Amino acid sequence: MSEDTPKPKSHGRLAVRPSLRPRDLMADAPDLAGVWTAKIITLFPEAFPGVLGESLTGKALTEGKWQLEKIHLREFGIGKHRNVDDTPAGGGAGMVLRPDVMGEAIDFAQDGTPPNREDWPLVYLSPRGKRFDQATAQRWSKAQGVTMICGRFEGLDDRVLYHYGIEEVSLGDFVLTGGEIAAQAMIDATVRLLPDVLGNAESIEEESHSNGLLEHPQFTKPAEWRGLPIPDVLMSGHHGKIAEWRQKIAEKITQERRPDMWDAYLAQRDKNR
């Protein structure tokens, strides 16, 4: 949606999508058919791609392995000043995002997307939502894309959430000034699971949370650093013993640091027996 969006290389045929809004609301890069897409409804489109434009996610964005569409909420605002918010009903501090404004933005964003939410989740980033986790990232990566609504001020008129059946997701048990940072974190976690983005499927399988456990410690050269050696088993070349050590230490770390994960891991392990 903004001029700083990296232009992806050709990747499949271009998709043609009708729009009820002016062309200046569209991204300058063309839609790429069949490419996983993150649509972001935000008051700060200039915040994107942000860190998503760097490293592996940035390279994948440039290569057209995923694409980003920024939808500026202000463009749907009311009146001369394009107001997007108003005072909360019943009184109270702050401002609330208007349902008529957000409704238009959502209609625009969802135009041409699959109606099945498993194929294209519609998400509101909210501190009262379900906590984002690796399973959510895996679910989104299997969809065709995701539309994210970045909240601001005191939040969004609840009728919008009810009307569209929007999924509420939280980055954690804390409050941010807006959803943009959370959106970037969630997109990063999802994009890296897309085919050919990381380039090493084994690294994904061994990461923290991927198998219900925190990841085992990692080491590299030199063999000894400031009096601290690499564990002998990792230098043994015995792959079976190395795998056994990594599993054992991952279980120990998870049990000590994340008892909630440990209990879930044990329950799943017992279920699979």
PDB file of C-alpha atoms in Angstrom:
ATOM      1  CA  MET A   1       0.000   0.000   0.000  1.00  0.00           C
ATOM      2  CA  SER A   2       2.877   2.446   0.378  1.00  0.00           C
ATOM      3  CA  GLU A   3       5.723   3.456  -1.845  1.00  0.00           C
ATOM      4  CA  ASP A   4       8.354   1.687   0.273  1.00  0.00           C
ATOM      5  CA  THR A   5       6.950  -1.817  -0.315  1.00  0.00           C
ATOM      6  CA  PRO A   6       9.687  -3.987  -1.892  1.00  0.00           C
ATOM      7  CA  LYS A   7       8.712  -4.938  -5.447  1.00  0.00           C
ATOM      8  CA  PRO A   8       8.670  -8.750  -5.677  1.00  0.00           C
ATOM      9  CA  LYS A   9      10.074 -10.613  -8.634  1.00  0.00           C
ATOM     10  CA  SER A  10       7.693 -12.377 -11.001  1.00  0.00           C
ATOM     11  CA  HIS A  11       6.247 -15.414  -9.250  1.00  0.00           C
ATOM     12  CA  GLY A  12       3.264 -16.982 -11.001  1.00  0.00           C
ATOM     13  CA  ARG A  13       0.573 -15.135 -12.876  1.00  0.00           C
ATOM     14  CA  LEU A  14      -0.732 -11.808 -11.651  1.00  0.00           C
ATOM     15  CA  ALA A  15      -4.103 -11.799  -9.915  1.00  0.00           C
ATOM     16  CA  VAL A  16      -6.746  -9.339 -11.046  1.00  0.00           C
ATOM     17  CA  ARG A  17      -9.018  -8.080  -8.260  1.00  0.00           C
ATOM     18  CA  PRO A  18     -11.914  -5.633  -8.581  1.00  0.00           C
ATOM     19  CA  SER A  19     -11.977  -2.785  -6.082  1.00  0.00           C
ATOM     20  CA  LEU A  20     -14.527  -0.251  -4.929  1.00  0.00           C
ATOM     21  CA  ARG A  21     -11.755   2.064  -3.708  1.00  0.00           C
ATOM     22  CA  PRO A  22      -9.433   4.332  -5.732  1.00  0.00           C
ATOM     23  CA  ARG A  23      -6.217   2.891  -7.091  1.00  0.00           C
ATOM     24  CA  ASP A  24      -4.174   5.022  -4.674  1.00  0.00           C
ATOM     25  CA  LEU A  25      -5.293   2.626  -1.933  1.00  0.00           C
ATOM     26  CA  MET A  26      -3.684  -0.302  -3.701  1.00  0.00           C
ATOM     27  CA  ALA A  27      -0.104  -1.472  -3.201  1.00  0.00           C
ATOM     28  CA  ASP A  28       2.301  -0.317  -5.895  1.00  0.00           C
ATOM     29  CA  ALA A  29       3.498  -3.902  -6.295  1.00  0.00           C
ATOM     30  CA  PRO A  30       1.103  -6.176  -8.244  1.00  0.00           C
ATOM     31  CA  ASP A  31      -0.818  -8.988  -6.576  1.00  0.00           C
ATOM     32  CA  LEU A  32       0.822 -12.355  -7.189  1.00  0.00           C
ATOM     33  CA  ALA A  33      -1.615 -15.231  -7.585  1.00  0.00           C
ATOM     34  CA  GLY A  34      -1.070 -18.157  -5.244  1.00  0.00           C
ATOM     35  CA  VAL A  35       1.413 -16.347  -2.993  1.00  0.00           C
ATOM     36  CA  TRP A  36       0.861 -16.224   0.771  1.00  0.00           C
ATOM     37  CA  THR A  37      -0.235 -12.665   1.612  1.00  0.00           C
ATOM     38  CA  ALA A  38      -0.347 -10.611   4.787  1.00  0.00           C
ATOM     39  CA  LYS A  39      -2.898  -7.779   4.646  1.00  0.00           C
ATOM     40  CA  ILE A  40      -2.437  -5.172   7.364  1.00  0.00           C
ATOM     41  CA  ILE A  41      -5.137  -2.659   8.314  1.00  0.00           C
ATOM     42  CA  THR A  42      -3.266   0.069  10.152  1.00  0.00           C
ATOM     43  CA  LEU A  43      -3.056   3.785  10.868  1.00  0.00           C
ATOM     44  CA  PHE A  44       0.700   3.561  10.350  1.00  0.00           C
ATOM     45  CA  PRO A  45       1.387   1.815   7.021  1.00  0.00           C
ATOM     46  CA  GLU A  46       4.862   3.345   7.015  1.00  0.00           C
ATOM     47  CA  ALA A  47       5.724   0.971   9.876  1.00  0.00           C
ATOM     48  CA  PHE A  48       5.744  -1.908   7.367  1.00  0.00           C
ATOM     49  CA  PRO A  49       7.596  -3.912   6.290  1.00  0.00           C
ATOM     50  CA  GLY A  50       9.909  -2.763   9.106  1.00  0.00           C
ATOM     51  CA  VAL A  51      12.065  -5.666  10.287  1.00  0.00           C
ATOM     52  CA  LEU A  52      10.114  -7.926   7.933  1.00  0.00           C
ATOM     53  CA  GLY A  53      12.061  -6.301   5.109  1.00  0.00           C
ATOM     54  CA  GLU A  54      15.353  -7.569   6.544  1.00  0.00           C
ATOM     55  CA  SER A  55      17.161 -10.910   6.601  1.00  0.00           C
ATOM     56  CA  LEU A  56      15.355 -14.047   5.407  1.00  0.00           C
ATOM     57  CA  THR A  57      11.823 -12.616   5.516  1.00  0.00           C
ATOM     58  CA  GLY A  58      12.964  -9.581   3.529  1.00  0.00           C
ATOM     59  CA  LYS A  59      14.722 -11.755   0.959  1.00  0.00           C
ATOM     60  CA  ALA A  60      11.623 -13.928   0.632  1.00  0.00           C
ATOM     61  CA  LEU A  61       9.452 -10.807   0.245  1.00  0.00           C
ATOM     62  CA  THR A  62      11.668  -9.483  -2.541  1.00  0.00           C
ATOM     63  CA  GLU A  63      11.661 -12.878  -4.259  1.00  0.00           C
ATOM     64  CA  GLY A  64       7.859 -13.060  -4.190  1.00  0.00           C
ATOM     65  CA  LYS A  65       7.615 -16.017  -1.820  1.00  0.00           C
ATOM     66  CA  TRP A  66       5.127 -13.967   0.207  1.00  0.00           C
ATOM     67  CA  GLN A  67       3.629 -10.512  -0.226  1.00  0.00           C
ATOM     68  CA  LEU A  68       2.489  -7.645   1.955  1.00  0.00           C
ATOM     69  CA  GLU A  69      -0.485  -5.348   1.409  1.00  0.00           C
ATOM     70  CA  LYS A  70      -0.793  -2.305   3.646  1.00  0.00           C
ATOM     71  CA  ILE A  71      -4.271  -0.818   4.012  1.00  0.00           C
ATOM     72  CA  HIS A  72      -4.276   2.683   5.455  1.00  0.00           C
ATOM     73  CA  LEU A  73      -7.261   2.980   7.793  1.00  0.00           C
ATOM     74  CA  ARG A  74      -7.193   6.787   7.542  1.00  0.00           C
ATOM     75  CA  GLU A  75      -8.228   6.538   3.878  1.00  0.00           C
ATOM     76  CA  PHE A  76     -11.612   5.278   5.047  1.00  0.00           C
ATOM     77  CA  GLY A  77     -12.067   8.040   7.644  1.00  0.00           C
ATOM     78  CA  ILE A  78     -15.102  10.290   8.017  1.00  0.00           C
ATOM     79  CA  GLY A  79     -15.290  13.912   6.890  1.00  0.00           C
ATOM     80  CA  LYS A  80     -12.685  16.459   5.903  1.00  0.00           C
ATOM     81  CA  HIS A  81     -10.199  15.252   8.500  1.00  0.00           C
ATOM     82  CA  ARG A  82     -10.911  11.562   7.864  1.00  0.00           C
ATOM     83  CA  ASN A  83     -11.699  10.805  11.489  1.00  0.00           C
ATOM     84  CA  VAL A  84     -11.402   7.148  12.439  1.00  0.00           C
ATOM     85  CA  ASP A  85     -12.331   7.249  16.130  1.00  0.00           C
ATOM     86  CA  ASP A  86     -14.793   8.736  18.616  1.00  0.00           C
ATOM     87  CA  THR A  87     -15.413   8.903  22.371  1.00  0.00           C
ATOM     88  CA  PRO A  88     -16.419   5.653  24.125  1.00  0.00           C
ATOM     89  CA  ALA A  89     -20.129   5.081  24.740  1.00  0.00           C
ATOM     90  CA  GLY A  90     -20.871   5.324  28.435  1.00  0.00           C
ATOM     91  CA  GLY A  91     -17.935   7.638  29.037  1.00  0.00           C
ATOM     92  CA  GLY A  92     -14.340   6.959  29.925  1.00  0.00           C
ATOM     93  CA  ALA A  93     -10.855   7.914  28.850  1.00  0.00           C
ATOM     94  CA  GLY A  94      -9.434   7.609  25.365  1.00  0.00           C
ATOM     95  CA  MET A  95     -10.991   7.042  21.981  1.00  0.00           C
ATOM     96  CA  VAL A  96     -12.467   4.010  20.208  1.00  0.00           C
ATOM     97  CA  LEU A  97     -12.090   3.060  16.537  1.00  0.00           C
ATOM     98  CA  ARG A  98     -15.415   3.579  14.728  1.00  0.00           C
ATOM     99  CA  PRO A  99     -17.271   0.531  13.343  1.00  0.00           C
ATOM    100  CA  ASP A 100     -18.333   2.265  10.114  1.00  0.00           C
ATOM    101  CA  VAL A 101     -14.745   3.218   9.296  1.00  0.00           C
ATOM    102  CA  MET A 102     -13.278  -0.169  10.194  1.00  0.00           C
ATOM    103  CA  GLY A 103     -16.100  -1.984   8.435  1.00  0.00           C
ATOM    104  CA  GLU A 104     -15.240  -0.309   5.126  1.00  0.00           C
ATOM    105  CA  ALA A 105     -11.568  -1.118   5.555  1.00  0.00           C
ATOM    106  CA  ILE A 106     -12.331  -4.765   6.309  1.00  0.00           C
ATOM    107  CA  ASP A 107     -14.683  -5.051   3.324  1.00  0.00           C
ATOM    108  CA  PHE A 108     -11.936  -3.669   1.112  1.00  0.00           C
ATOM    109  CA  ALA A 109      -9.307  -5.988   2.585  1.00  0.00           C
ATOM    110  CA  GLN A 110     -11.472  -9.102   2.305  1.00  0.00           C
ATOM    111  CA  ASP A 111     -12.610  -8.421  -1.263  1.00  0.00           C
ATOM    112  CA  GLY A 112     -11.516 -11.432  -3.301  1.00  0.00           C
ATOM    113  CA  THR A 113     -10.312 -13.524  -0.340  1.00  0.00           C
ATOM    114  CA  PRO A 114     -11.725 -16.996   0.448  1.00  0.00           C
ATOM    115  CA  PRO A 115     -14.803 -16.926   2.718  1.00  0.00           C
ATOM    116  CA  ASN A 116     -13.516 -19.889   4.748  1.00  0.00           C
ATOM    117  CA  ARG A 117     -11.496 -18.483   7.664  1.00  0.00           C
ATOM    118  CA  GLU A 118      -9.264 -21.553   7.700  1.00  0.00           C
ATOM    119  CA  ASP A 119      -8.136 -20.511   4.226  1.00  0.00           C
ATOM    120  CA  TRP A 120      -7.803 -16.830   5.173  1.00  0.00           C
ATOM    121  CA  PRO A 121      -7.937 -15.865   8.880  1.00  0.00           C
ATOM    122  CA  LEU A 122      -9.232 -12.417   9.851  1.00  0.00           C
ATOM    123  CA  VAL A 123      -7.440 -11.328  13.017  1.00  0.00           C
ATOM    124  CA  TYR A 124      -7.654  -8.449  15.479  1.00  0.00           C
ATOM    125  CA  LEU A 125      -4.501  -7.938  17.538  1.00  0.00           C
ATOM    126  CA  SER A 126      -5.832  -7.468  21.039  1.00  0.00           C
ATOM    127  CA  PRO A 127      -4.438  -7.904  24.577  1.00  0.00           C
ATOM    128  CA  ARG A 128      -7.614  -9.798  25.484  1.00  0.00           C
ATOM    129  CA  GLY A 129      -7.179 -12.316  22.668  1.00  0.00           C
ATOM    130  CA  LYS A 130      -5.868 -15.863  22.755  1.00  0.00           C
ATOM    131  CA  ARG A 131      -2.108 -15.898  23.173  1.00  0.00           C
ATOM    132  CA  PHE A 132      -0.207 -16.352  19.914  1.00  0.00           C
ATOM    133  CA  ASP A 133       1.877 -19.533  19.769  1.00  0.00           C
ATOM    134  CA  GLN A 134       3.753 -21.770  17.345  1.00  0.00           C
ATOM    135  CA  ALA A 135       0.607 -23.771  16.592  1.00  0.00           C
ATOM    136  CA  THR A 136      -1.136 -20.566  15.472  1.00  0.00           C
ATOM    137  CA  ALA A 137       1.804 -19.676  13.227  1.00  0.00           C
ATOM    138  CA  GLN A 138       1.695 -23.156  11.690  1.00  0.00           C
ATOM    139  CA  ARG A 139      -2.058 -22.872  11.106  1.00  0.00           C
ATOM    140  CA  TRP A 140      -1.721 -19.476   9.432  1.00  0.00           C
ATOM    141  CA  SER A 141       1.188 -20.683   7.270  1.00  0.00           C
ATOM    142  CA  LYS A 142      -1.090 -23.360   5.807  1.00  0.00           C
ATOM    143  CA  ALA A 143      -3.682 -20.728   4.805  1.00  0.00           C
ATOM    144  CA  GLN A 144      -3.542 -18.611   1.644  1.00  0.00           C
ATOM    145  CA  GLY A 145      -2.926 -15.492   3.698  1.00  0.00           C
ATOM    146  CA  VAL A 146      -4.068 -13.552   6.739  1.00  0.00           C
ATOM    147  CA  THR A 147      -5.673 -10.160   7.339  1.00  0.00           C
ATOM    148  CA  MET A 148      -4.544  -8.396  10.511  1.00  0.00           C
ATOM    149  CA  ILE A 149      -6.247  -5.407  12.144  1.00  0.00           C
ATOM    150  CA  CYS A 150      -3.866  -3.282  14.198  1.00  0.00           C
ATOM    151  CA  GLY A 151      -5.699  -1.702  17.107  1.00  0.00           C
ATOM    152  CA  ARG A 152      -5.018   1.766  18.504  1.00  0.00           C
ATOM    153  CA  PHE A 153      -6.334   4.019  21.277  1.00  0.00           C
ATOM    154  CA  GLU A 154      -8.800   2.177  23.573  1.00  0.00           C
ATOM    155  CA  GLY A 155      -9.520  -0.446  20.965  1.00  0.00           C
ATOM    156  CA  LEU A 156     -12.160  -1.284  18.381  1.00  0.00           C
ATOM    157  CA  ASP A 157     -15.952  -1.080  18.595  1.00  0.00           C
ATOM    158  CA  ASP A 158     -16.961  -4.571  19.704  1.00  0.00           C
ATOM    159  CA  ARG A 159     -19.770  -4.786  17.149  1.00  0.00           C
ATOM    160  CA  VAL A 160     -17.160  -5.130  14.418  1.00  0.00           C
ATOM    161  CA  LEU A 161     -15.687  -8.194  16.099  1.00  0.00           C
ATOM    162  CA  TYR A 162     -19.142  -9.737  16.446  1.00  0.00           C
ATOM    163  CA  HIS A 163     -20.326  -8.892  12.934  1.00  0.00           C
ATOM    164  CA  TYR A 164     -17.299 -10.344  11.147  1.00  0.00           C
ATOM    165  CA  GLY A 165     -16.559 -13.142  13.641  1.00  0.00           C
ATOM    166  CA  ILE A 166     -13.012 -11.857  14.007  1.00  0.00           C
ATOM    167  CA  GLU A 167     -10.337 -13.955  15.709  1.00  0.00           C
ATOM    168  CA  GLU A 168      -8.684 -12.035  18.568  1.00  0.00           C
ATOM    169  CA  VAL A 169      -5.004 -12.825  19.151  1.00  0.00           C
ATOM    170  CA  SER A 170      -2.527 -11.431  21.686  1.00  0.00           C
ATOM    171  CA  LEU A 171       1.257 -11.395  21.509  1.00  0.00           C
ATOM    172  CA  GLY A 172       1.463 -11.751  25.298  1.00  0.00           C
ATOM    173  CA  ASP A 173       0.141 -10.630  28.639  1.00  0.00           C
ATOM    174  CA  PHE A 174       1.110  -6.983  28.270  1.00  0.00           C
ATOM    175  CA  VAL A 175      -0.222  -3.889  26.523  1.00  0.00           C
ATOM    176  CA  LEU A 176       1.377  -2.162  23.519  1.00  0.00           C
ATOM    177  CA  THR A 177       0.482   1.252  22.107  1.00  0.00           C
ATOM    178  CA  GLY A 178      -0.750  -0.434  18.936  1.00  0.00           C
ATOM    179  CA  GLY A 179      -0.842  -3.699  17.038  1.00  0.00           C
ATOM    180  CA  GLU A 180       1.906  -2.968  14.516  1.00  0.00           C
ATOM    181  CA  ILE A 181       4.785  -4.469  16.515  1.00  0.00           C
ATOM    182  CA  ALA A 182       2.695  -7.524  17.375  1.00  0.00           C
ATOM    183  CA  ALA A 183       1.712  -7.925  13.719  1.00  0.00           C
ATOM    184  CA  GLN A 184       5.339  -7.929  12.592  1.00  0.00           C
ATOM    185  CA  ALA A 185       6.273 -10.541  15.202  1.00  0.00           C
ATOM    186  CA  MET A 186       3.386 -12.816  14.216  1.00  0.00           C
ATOM    187  CA  ILE A 187       4.038 -12.429  10.485  1.00  0.00           C
ATOM    188  CA  ASP A 188       7.723 -13.223  11.004  1.00  0.00           C
ATOM    189  CA  ALA A 189       6.853 -16.393  12.941  1.00  0.00           C
ATOM    190  CA  THR A 190       4.455 -17.427  10.165  1.00  0.00           C
ATOM    191  CA  VAL A 191       6.462 -16.506   7.060  1.00  0.00           C
ATOM    192  CA  ARG A 192       9.516 -18.472   8.178  1.00  0.00           C
ATOM    193  CA  LEU A 193       7.340 -21.614   8.078  1.00  0.00           C
ATOM    194  CA  LEU A 194       6.421 -21.106   4.411  1.00  0.00           C
ATOM    195  CA  PRO A 195       8.067 -23.439   1.875  1.00  0.00           C
ATOM    196  CA  ASP A 196      11.565 -22.408   0.728  1.00  0.00           C
ATOM    197  CA  VAL A 197      11.821 -19.412   3.085  1.00  0.00           C
ATOM    198  CA  LEU A 198      14.265 -20.896   5.599  1.00  0.00           C
ATOM    199  CA  GLY A 199      15.685 -23.503   3.262  1.00  0.00           C
ATOM    200  CA  ASN A 200      16.327 -26.043   6.042  1.00  0.00           C
ATOM    201  CA  ALA A 201      13.325 -28.033   7.210  1.00  0.00           C
ATOM    202  CA  GLU A 202      15.358 -29.776   9.918  1.00  0.00           C
ATOM    203  CA  SER A 203      16.137 -26.461  11.636  1.00  0.00           C
ATOM    204  CA  ILE A 204      12.396 -25.739  11.946  1.00  0.00           C
ATOM    205  CA  GLU A 205      11.675 -29.154  13.427  1.00  0.00           C
ATOM    206  CA  GLU A 206      14.353 -28.744  16.117  1.00  0.00           C
ATOM    207  CA  GLU A 207      13.391 -25.227  17.214  1.00  0.00           C
ATOM    208  CA  SER A 208      11.780 -24.295  20.516  1.00  0.00           C
ATOM    209  CA  HIS A 209       8.025 -24.984  20.625  1.00  0.00           C
ATOM    210  CA  SER A 210       8.027 -26.993  17.382  1.00  0.00           C
ATOM    211  CA  ASN A 211       7.818 -30.340  19.215  1.00  0.00           C
ATOM    212  CA  GLY A 212       6.277 -29.071  22.438  1.00  0.00           C
ATOM    213  CA  LEU A 213       9.633 -28.492  24.141  1.00  0.00           C
ATOM    214  CA  LEU A 214      12.067 -25.630  24.479  1.00  0.00           C
ATOM    215  CA  GLU A 215      15.139 -26.044  22.310  1.00  0.00           C
ATOM    216  CA  HIS A 216      18.334 -27.643  23.589  1.00  0.00           C
ATOM    217  CA  PRO A 217      21.437 -25.427  24.031  1.00  0.00           C
ATOM    218  CA  GLN A 218      23.598 -24.679  20.995  1.00  0.00           C
ATOM    219  CA  PHE A 219      27.406 -24.504  20.761  1.00  0.00           C
ATOM    220  CA  THR A 220      30.026 -23.788  18.086  1.00  0.00           C
ATOM    221  CA  LYS A 221      33.782 -23.162  17.723  1.00  0.00           C
ATOM    222  CA  PRO A 222      36.066 -22.684  19.576  1.00  0.00           C
ATOM    223  CA  ALA A 223      35.896 -25.966  21.487  1.00  0.00           C
ATOM    224  CA  GLU A 224      36.748 -24.094  24.684  1.00  0.00           C
ATOM    225  CA  TRP A 225      35.953 -20.450  25.437  1.00  0.00           C
ATOM    226  CA  ARG A 226      37.014 -18.672  28.634  1.00  0.00           C
ATOM    227  CA  GLY A 227      37.392 -21.956  30.435  1.00  0.00           C
ATOM    228  CA  LEU A 228      34.004 -23.262  29.275  1.00  0.00           C
ATOM    229  CA  PRO A 229      34.208 -26.345  27.023  1.00  0.00           C
ATOM    230  CA  ILE A 230      31.599 -27.700  24.632  1.00  0.00           C
ATOM    231  CA  PRO A 231      29.940 -30.779  26.221  1.00  0.00           C
ATOM    232  CA  ASP A 232      31.953 -33.885  25.337  1.00  0.00           C
ATOM    233  CA  VAL A 233      28.975 -35.732  23.879  1.00  0.00           C
ATOM    234  CA  LEU A 234      28.593 -33.096  21.149  1.00  0.00           C
ATOM    235  CA  MET A 235      32.214 -33.665  20.092  1.00  0.00           C
ATOM    236  CA  SER A 236      31.891 -37.455  20.100  1.00  0.00           C
ATOM    237  CA  GLY A 237      30.480 -37.853  16.597  1.00  0.00           C
ATOM    238  CA  HIS A 238      27.971 -40.395  17.952  1.00  0.00           C
ATOM    239  CA  HIS A 239      24.697 -39.147  16.476  1.00  0.00           C
ATOM    240  CA  GLY A 240      22.516 -41.411  18.596  1.00  0.00           C
ATOM    241  CA  LYS A 241      24.047 -40.214  21.853  1.00  0.00           C
ATOM    242  CA  ILE A 242      23.913 -36.585  20.670  1.00  0.00           C
ATOM    243  CA  ALA A 243      20.184 -36.886  19.882  1.00  0.00           C
ATOM    244  CA  GLU A 244      19.581 -38.523  23.265  1.00  0.00           C
ATOM    245  CA  TRP A 245      21.471 -35.736  25.091  1.00  0.00           C
ATOM    246  CA  ARG A 246      19.606 -33.009  23.225  1.00  0.00           C
ATOM    247  CA  GLN A 247      16.237 -34.592  24.000  1.00  0.00           C
ATOM    248  CA  LYS A 248      17.103 -35.026  27.671  1.00  0.00           C
ATOM    249  CA  ILE A 249      18.365 -31.444  28.127  1.00  0.00           C
ATOM    250  CA  ALA A 250      15.368 -30.031  26.220  1.00  0.00           C
ATOM    251  CA  GLU A 251      13.034 -31.867  28.575  1.00  0.00           C
ATOM    252  CA  LYS A 252      14.979 -30.630  31.618  1.00  0.00           C
ATOM    253  CA  ILE A 253      14.944 -26.984  30.477  1.00  0.00           C
ATOM    254  CA  THR A 254      11.231 -27.110  29.615  1.00  0.00           C
ATOM    255  CA  GLN A 255      10.334 -28.666  32.968  1.00  0.00           C
ATOM    256  CA  GLU A 256      12.300 -26.008  34.870  1.00  0.00           C
ATOM    257  CA  ARG A 257      11.394 -22.914  32.852  1.00  0.00           C
ATOM    258  CA  ARG A 258       7.939 -23.642  31.425  1.00  0.00           C
ATOM    259  CA  PRO A 259       5.990 -26.035  33.658  1.00  0.00           C
ATOM    260  CA  ASP A 260       2.861 -25.239  31.638  1.00  0.00           C
ATOM    261  CA  MET A 261       4.536 -26.487  28.457  1.00  0.00           C
ATOM    262  CA  TRP A 262       5.927 -29.492  30.299  1.00  0.00           C
ATOM    263  CA  ASP A 263       2.492 -30.573  31.521  1.00  0.00           C
ATOM    264  CA  ALA A 264       1.083 -30.194  27.993  1.00  0.00           C
ATOM    265  CA  TYR A 265       4.020 -32.176  26.585  1.00  0.00           C
ATOM    266  CA  LEU A 266       3.480 -35.028  29.049  1.00  0.00           C
ATOM    267  CA  ALA A 267      -0.243 -35.087  28.310  1.00  0.00           C
ATOM    268  CA  GLN A 268       0.381 -35.275  24.559  1.00  0.00           C
ATOM    269  CA  ARG A 269       3.074 -37.938  25.001  1.00  0.00           C
ATOM    270  CA  ASP A 270       0.744 -40.096  27.085  1.00  0.00           C
ATOM    271  CA  LYS A 271      -2.020 -39.608  24.529  1.00  0.00           C
ATOM    272  CA  ASN A 272       0.226 -40.818  21.704  1.00  0.00           C
ATOM    273  CA  ARG A 273       1.261 -44.004  23.519  1.00  0.00           C
TER     274      ARG A 273
END
